[in-house]
């Protein structure tokens, strides 16, 4: 369902010369994430909340080629909280044929509503995927301590930064055939692990959020570093927690 704006009013939401405007930022960040191998093959995405509006990268698009005109804009105040199969309220829908909203939409809303996040990033990072395969099959979370990059991660993704001696813990949920069906599993993990800054999805990737897009980006980078370090430590049979 679309809210009633004129065509020009709707288009003005994604037109700006300001590089900090969400429509421009999403395009720039997706290009950067593509170069890192995080959003290849059209997978992954990002959503930024800007006031009462939510800017959303489209689904099924080459992420390094997204343009502001491809961005969806939704009101944060939805008629109902987005969930699998639910109808969303839109302020702007791209005119480009074949574009659809990201399948991650209800998962992004988990971050917005449960953590009051300002941005949420989803990547298909190989480091995140490999980590979930190297940990024991029954592992419900990933834990790590005594690594400098932990200091770039925030408690709950939106609180104070962790310290070198703190133990980072990120829950792991099982993958589903359809992305939207991860919504409740993610929400349940967020309730069970309120201090977690992200959610790992086994054989899939990771969701990371922050108060702002800058914090979400910073934490995504720090966590990816830690995931890579953890995979190497596991292969070398080194403990992930402690300073041995």
CSV table of C-alpha atoms in Angstrom, one decimal:
chain,number,residue,atom,x,y,z
A,1,UNK,CA,0.0,0.0,0.0
A,2,UNK,CA,1.4,3.4,-0.9
A,3,UNK,CA,0.8,6.6,1.0
A,4,UNK,CA,-0.7,9.5,-1.0
A,5,UNK,CA,2.1,11.7,-2.3
A,6,UNK,CA,2.3,13.3,-5.7
A,7,UNK,CA,4.8,11.8,-8.1
A,8,UNK,CA,7.2,14.7,-7.7
A,9,UNK,CA,7.0,14.6,-3.9
A,10,UNK,CA,7.8,10.9,-3.9
A,11,UNK,CA,10.7,11.3,-6.3
A,12,UNK,CA,12.1,14.2,-4.3
A,13,UNK,CA,12.7,11.7,-1.4
A,14,UNK,CA,15.5,10.1,-3.4
A,15,UNK,CA,16.9,13.1,-5.2
A,16,UNK,CA,19.7,15.0,-3.4
A,17,UNK,CA,23.2,16.3,-4.1
A,18,UNK,CA,24.1,15.6,-0.4
A,19,UNK,CA,26.4,12.6,-0.3
A,20,UNK,CA,25.1,11.9,3.2
A,21,UNK,CA,21.5,11.5,2.0
A,22,UNK,CA,20.3,7.9,2.6
A,23,UNK,CA,19.5,7.3,-1.1
A,24,UNK,CA,23.0,8.2,-2.0
A,25,UNK,CA,24.6,6.5,0.9
A,26,UNK,CA,22.9,3.1,0.2
A,27,UNK,CA,24.3,3.2,-3.3
A,28,UNK,CA,27.8,4.1,-2.2
A,29,UNK,CA,27.8,1.5,0.6
A,30,UNK,CA,26.5,-1.3,-1.6
A,31,UNK,CA,29.4,-0.6,-4.0
A,32,UNK,CA,31.9,-0.8,-1.2
A,33,UNK,CA,30.3,-4.0,0.2
A,34,UNK,CA,30.4,-5.5,-3.3
A,35,UNK,CA,34.2,-4.9,-3.5
A,36,UNK,CA,34.5,-6.7,-0.1
A,37,UNK,CA,32.6,-9.7,-1.5
A,38,UNK,CA,29.8,-9.1,1.0
A,39,UNK,CA,26.9,-8.6,-1.4
A,40,UNK,CA,27.9,-10.5,-4.6
A,41,UNK,CA,25.3,-12.1,-6.8
A,42,UNK,CA,22.6,-9.6,-5.8
A,43,UNK,CA,22.5,-11.0,-2.2
A,44,UNK,CA,22.7,-8.9,1.0
A,45,UNK,CA,21.5,-5.4,1.5
A,46,UNK,CA,21.2,-2.4,3.7
A,47,UNK,CA,18.4,-0.2,5.2
A,48,UNK,CA,18.7,3.2,6.7
A,49,UNK,CA,16.1,4.9,8.9
A,50,UNK,CA,16.0,8.6,8.4
A,51,UNK,CA,13.6,10.3,10.7
A,52,UNK,CA,10.2,8.8,10.0
A,53,UNK,CA,11.3,7.3,6.7
A,54,UNK,CA,13.1,4.0,6.0
A,55,UNK,CA,15.2,3.8,2.9
A,56,UNK,CA,15.6,0.3,1.5
A,57,UNK,CA,17.9,-1.2,-1.2
A,58,UNK,CA,15.9,-3.3,-3.7
A,59,UNK,CA,16.1,-7.1,-4.0
A,60,UNK,CA,17.5,-9.0,-6.9
A,61,UNK,CA,19.7,-6.2,-8.2
A,62,UNK,CA,23.4,-6.1,-8.9
A,63,UNK,CA,24.4,-4.2,-5.7
A,64,UNK,CA,27.3,-2.3,-7.3
A,65,UNK,CA,24.9,-0.8,-9.9
A,66,UNK,CA,22.2,0.5,-7.6
A,67,UNK,CA,21.1,4.0,-8.3
A,68,UNK,CA,19.0,6.4,-6.0
A,69,UNK,CA,16.1,5.9,-8.4
A,70,UNK,CA,16.0,2.2,-7.4
A,71,UNK,CA,15.5,2.9,-3.7
A,72,UNK,CA,12.3,2.1,-1.9
A,73,UNK,CA,11.0,4.5,0.8
A,74,UNK,CA,8.7,3.3,3.5
A,75,UNK,CA,7.2,5.0,6.5
A,76,UNK,CA,8.6,3.7,9.8
A,77,UNK,CA,5.1,3.8,11.2
A,78,UNK,CA,3.7,0.8,9.4
A,79,UNK,CA,0.0,-0.3,9.6
A,80,UNK,CA,1.4,-3.5,11.0
A,81,UNK,CA,4.9,-4.6,11.9
A,82,UNK,CA,6.4,-6.2,8.8
A,83,UNK,CA,6.5,-10.0,9.0
A,84,UNK,CA,6.7,-12.8,6.4
A,85,UNK,CA,3.9,-12.4,3.9
A,86,UNK,CA,2.6,-9.2,5.3
A,87,UNK,CA,1.7,-6.2,3.1
A,88,UNK,CA,3.9,-3.1,3.6
A,89,UNK,CA,3.1,0.6,3.5
A,90,UNK,CA,5.2,2.5,0.9
A,91,UNK,CA,5.9,6.1,0.4
A,92,UNK,CA,7.9,5.6,-2.8
A,93,UNK,CA,8.1,2.5,-5.1
A,94,UNK,CA,10.7,2.6,-8.0
A,95,UNK,CA,9.2,2.9,-11.5
A,96,UNK,CA,11.9,0.6,-12.9
A,97,UNK,CA,10.3,-2.7,-13.9
A,98,UNK,CA,11.2,-5.9,-12.1
A,99,UNK,CA,12.3,-4.2,-8.9
A,100,UNK,CA,10.9,-5.4,-5.6
A,101,UNK,CA,11.6,-4.6,-2.0
A,102,UNK,CA,14.3,-6.4,-0.2
A,103,UNK,CA,13.3,-9.8,1.2
A,104,UNK,CA,15.2,-8.6,4.3
A,105,UNK,CA,12.6,-6.0,5.1
A,106,UNK,CA,11.0,-7.7,8.2
A,107,UNK,CA,14.5,-8.6,9.5
A,108,UNK,CA,15.6,-5.0,9.2
A,109,UNK,CA,12.5,-4.0,11.1
A,110,UNK,CA,13.6,-6.3,13.9
A,111,UNK,CA,16.7,-4.1,14.4
A,112,UNK,CA,14.6,-0.9,14.1
A,113,UNK,CA,11.9,-1.9,16.6
A,114,UNK,CA,13.8,-4.1,19.0
A,115,UNK,CA,17.1,-2.1,19.2
A,116,UNK,CA,15.9,1.3,18.0
A,117,UNK,CA,18.7,1.0,15.4
A,118,UNK,CA,19.2,3.7,12.7
A,119,UNK,CA,20.6,1.2,10.1
A,120,UNK,CA,20.9,-2.5,9.5
A,121,UNK,CA,23.3,-4.3,7.2
A,122,UNK,CA,23.0,-7.8,5.9
A,123,UNK,CA,26.0,-9.5,4.2
A,124,UNK,CA,26.8,-12.9,2.8
A,125,UNK,CA,30.4,-12.6,4.1
A,126,UNK,CA,32.3,-15.9,3.5
A,127,UNK,CA,34.0,-15.3,6.9
A,128,UNK,CA,30.6,-15.3,8.6
A,129,UNK,CA,29.5,-18.4,6.7
A,130,UNK,CA,32.7,-20.4,7.2
A,131,UNK,CA,32.7,-19.6,10.9
A,132,UNK,CA,29.2,-21.1,11.4
A,133,UNK,CA,30.5,-24.3,9.7
A,134,UNK,CA,33.7,-24.6,11.7
A,135,UNK,CA,32.0,-24.1,15.1
A,136,UNK,CA,30.3,-27.3,16.6
A,137,UNK,CA,27.0,-28.1,14.8
A,138,UNK,CA,25.1,-27.6,18.0
A,139,UNK,CA,26.7,-24.2,18.8
A,140,UNK,CA,24.0,-21.6,19.6
A,141,UNK,CA,26.5,-18.7,19.6
A,142,UNK,CA,30.0,-17.6,18.7
A,143,UNK,CA,32.1,-16.3,21.5
A,144,UNK,CA,35.5,-14.5,21.4
A,145,UNK,CA,37.7,-12.4,23.7
A,146,UNK,CA,41.1,-10.8,23.9
A,147,UNK,CA,41.1,-9.3,20.4
A,148,UNK,CA,41.7,-5.6,19.8
A,149,UNK,CA,38.9,-5.3,17.2
A,150,UNK,CA,36.3,-6.2,19.8
A,151,UNK,CA,36.7,-2.6,21.0
A,152,UNK,CA,34.9,-1.5,17.8
A,153,UNK,CA,31.7,-3.5,18.7
A,154,UNK,CA,28.9,-2.1,20.8
A,155,UNK,CA,26.8,-3.8,23.5
A,156,UNK,CA,23.5,-4.7,21.8
A,157,UNK,CA,24.9,-3.0,18.7
A,158,UNK,CA,23.7,0.4,20.1
A,159,UNK,CA,25.3,0.7,23.5
A,160,UNK,CA,28.8,1.2,24.9
A,161,UNK,CA,31.7,-0.3,23.1
A,162,UNK,CA,33.1,-3.6,24.4
A,163,UNK,CA,36.5,-3.7,26.1
A,164,UNK,CA,39.5,-5.8,25.1
A,165,UNK,CA,38.9,-8.2,28.0
A,166,UNK,CA,35.1,-8.5,27.4
A,167,UNK,CA,33.7,-11.6,25.7
A,168,UNK,CA,31.8,-10.9,22.5
A,169,UNK,CA,28.9,-13.3,21.9
A,170,UNK,CA,26.9,-13.5,18.7
A,171,UNK,CA,23.9,-15.9,18.5
A,172,UNK,CA,23.6,-18.3,15.5
A,173,UNK,CA,20.3,-19.2,14.0
A,174,UNK,CA,19.5,-21.8,11.4
A,175,UNK,CA,18.9,-20.8,7.8
A,176,UNK,CA,15.5,-21.1,6.1
A,177,UNK,CA,14.5,-21.6,2.5
A,178,UNK,CA,13.1,-18.1,2.2
A,179,UNK,CA,14.8,-15.0,3.7
A,180,UNK,CA,11.7,-13.6,5.3
A,181,UNK,CA,11.2,-16.8,7.3
A,182,UNK,CA,14.3,-15.9,9.3
A,183,UNK,CA,12.3,-13.0,10.9
A,184,UNK,CA,11.1,-14.8,14.1
A,185,UNK,CA,14.3,-16.8,14.6
A,186,UNK,CA,16.2,-13.5,14.5
A,187,UNK,CA,13.8,-11.8,16.9
A,188,UNK,CA,13.9,-14.7,19.3
A,189,UNK,CA,17.7,-14.6,19.3
A,190,UNK,CA,17.7,-10.9,19.9
A,191,UNK,CA,15.4,-11.4,22.9
A,192,UNK,CA,17.6,-14.2,24.3
A,193,UNK,CA,20.9,-12.4,23.7
A,194,UNK,CA,20.1,-8.7,24.4
A,195,UNK,CA,23.8,-7.7,24.4
A,196,UNK,CA,24.5,-9.2,21.0
A,197,UNK,CA,25.5,-6.7,18.2
A,198,UNK,CA,24.5,-9.0,15.4
A,199,UNK,CA,22.9,-12.3,14.4
A,200,UNK,CA,24.8,-15.0,12.5
A,201,UNK,CA,22.8,-17.2,10.1
A,202,UNK,CA,24.3,-20.7,9.6
A,203,UNK,CA,25.4,-21.3,6.0
A,204,UNK,CA,24.0,-17.8,5.0
A,205,UNK,CA,25.6,-14.7,6.5
A,206,UNK,CA,25.1,-12.1,9.2
A,207,UNK,CA,22.8,-9.2,10.2
A,208,UNK,CA,24.5,-6.2,11.9
A,209,UNK,CA,22.9,-3.0,13.2
A,210,UNK,CA,23.9,0.3,14.8
A,211,UNK,CA,22.5,3.6,16.0
A,212,UNK,CA,23.7,5.2,12.7
A,213,UNK,CA,24.8,3.9,9.4
A,214,UNK,CA,28.4,4.8,10.4
A,215,UNK,CA,28.2,2.6,13.5
A,216,UNK,CA,26.5,-0.2,11.6
A,217,UNK,CA,29.3,-0.1,9.0
A,218,UNK,CA,32.0,0.1,11.6
A,219,UNK,CA,30.7,-2.9,13.5
A,220,UNK,CA,30.2,-4.9,10.3
A,221,UNK,CA,33.9,-4.3,9.4
A,222,UNK,CA,35.1,-5.2,13.0
A,223,UNK,CA,32.9,-8.3,13.2
A,224,UNK,CA,34.0,-9.5,9.7
A,225,UNK,CA,37.6,-9.1,10.9
A,226,UNK,CA,36.9,-11.1,14.0
A,227,UNK,CA,35.0,-13.8,12.1
A,228,UNK,CA,38.0,-14.2,9.8
A,229,UNK,CA,40.4,-14.3,12.7
A,230,UNK,CA,38.2,-16.8,14.4
A,231,UNK,CA,38.1,-19.2,11.4
A,232,UNK,CA,41.9,-19.1,11.3
A,233,UNK,CA,42.2,-19.7,15.0
A,234,UNK,CA,39.8,-22.6,14.9
A,235,UNK,CA,41.7,-24.2,12.0
A,236,UNK,CA,44.9,-23.7,14.1
A,237,UNK,CA,43.2,-25.2,17.1
A,238,UNK,CA,43.6,-22.0,19.2
A,239,UNK,CA,41.0,-21.1,21.8
A,240,UNK,CA,38.7,-18.2,20.9
A,241,UNK,CA,38.1,-17.1,24.5
A,242,UNK,CA,41.0,-16.2,26.8
A,243,UNK,CA,44.6,-15.1,26.2
A,244,UNK,CA,46.3,-18.5,26.0
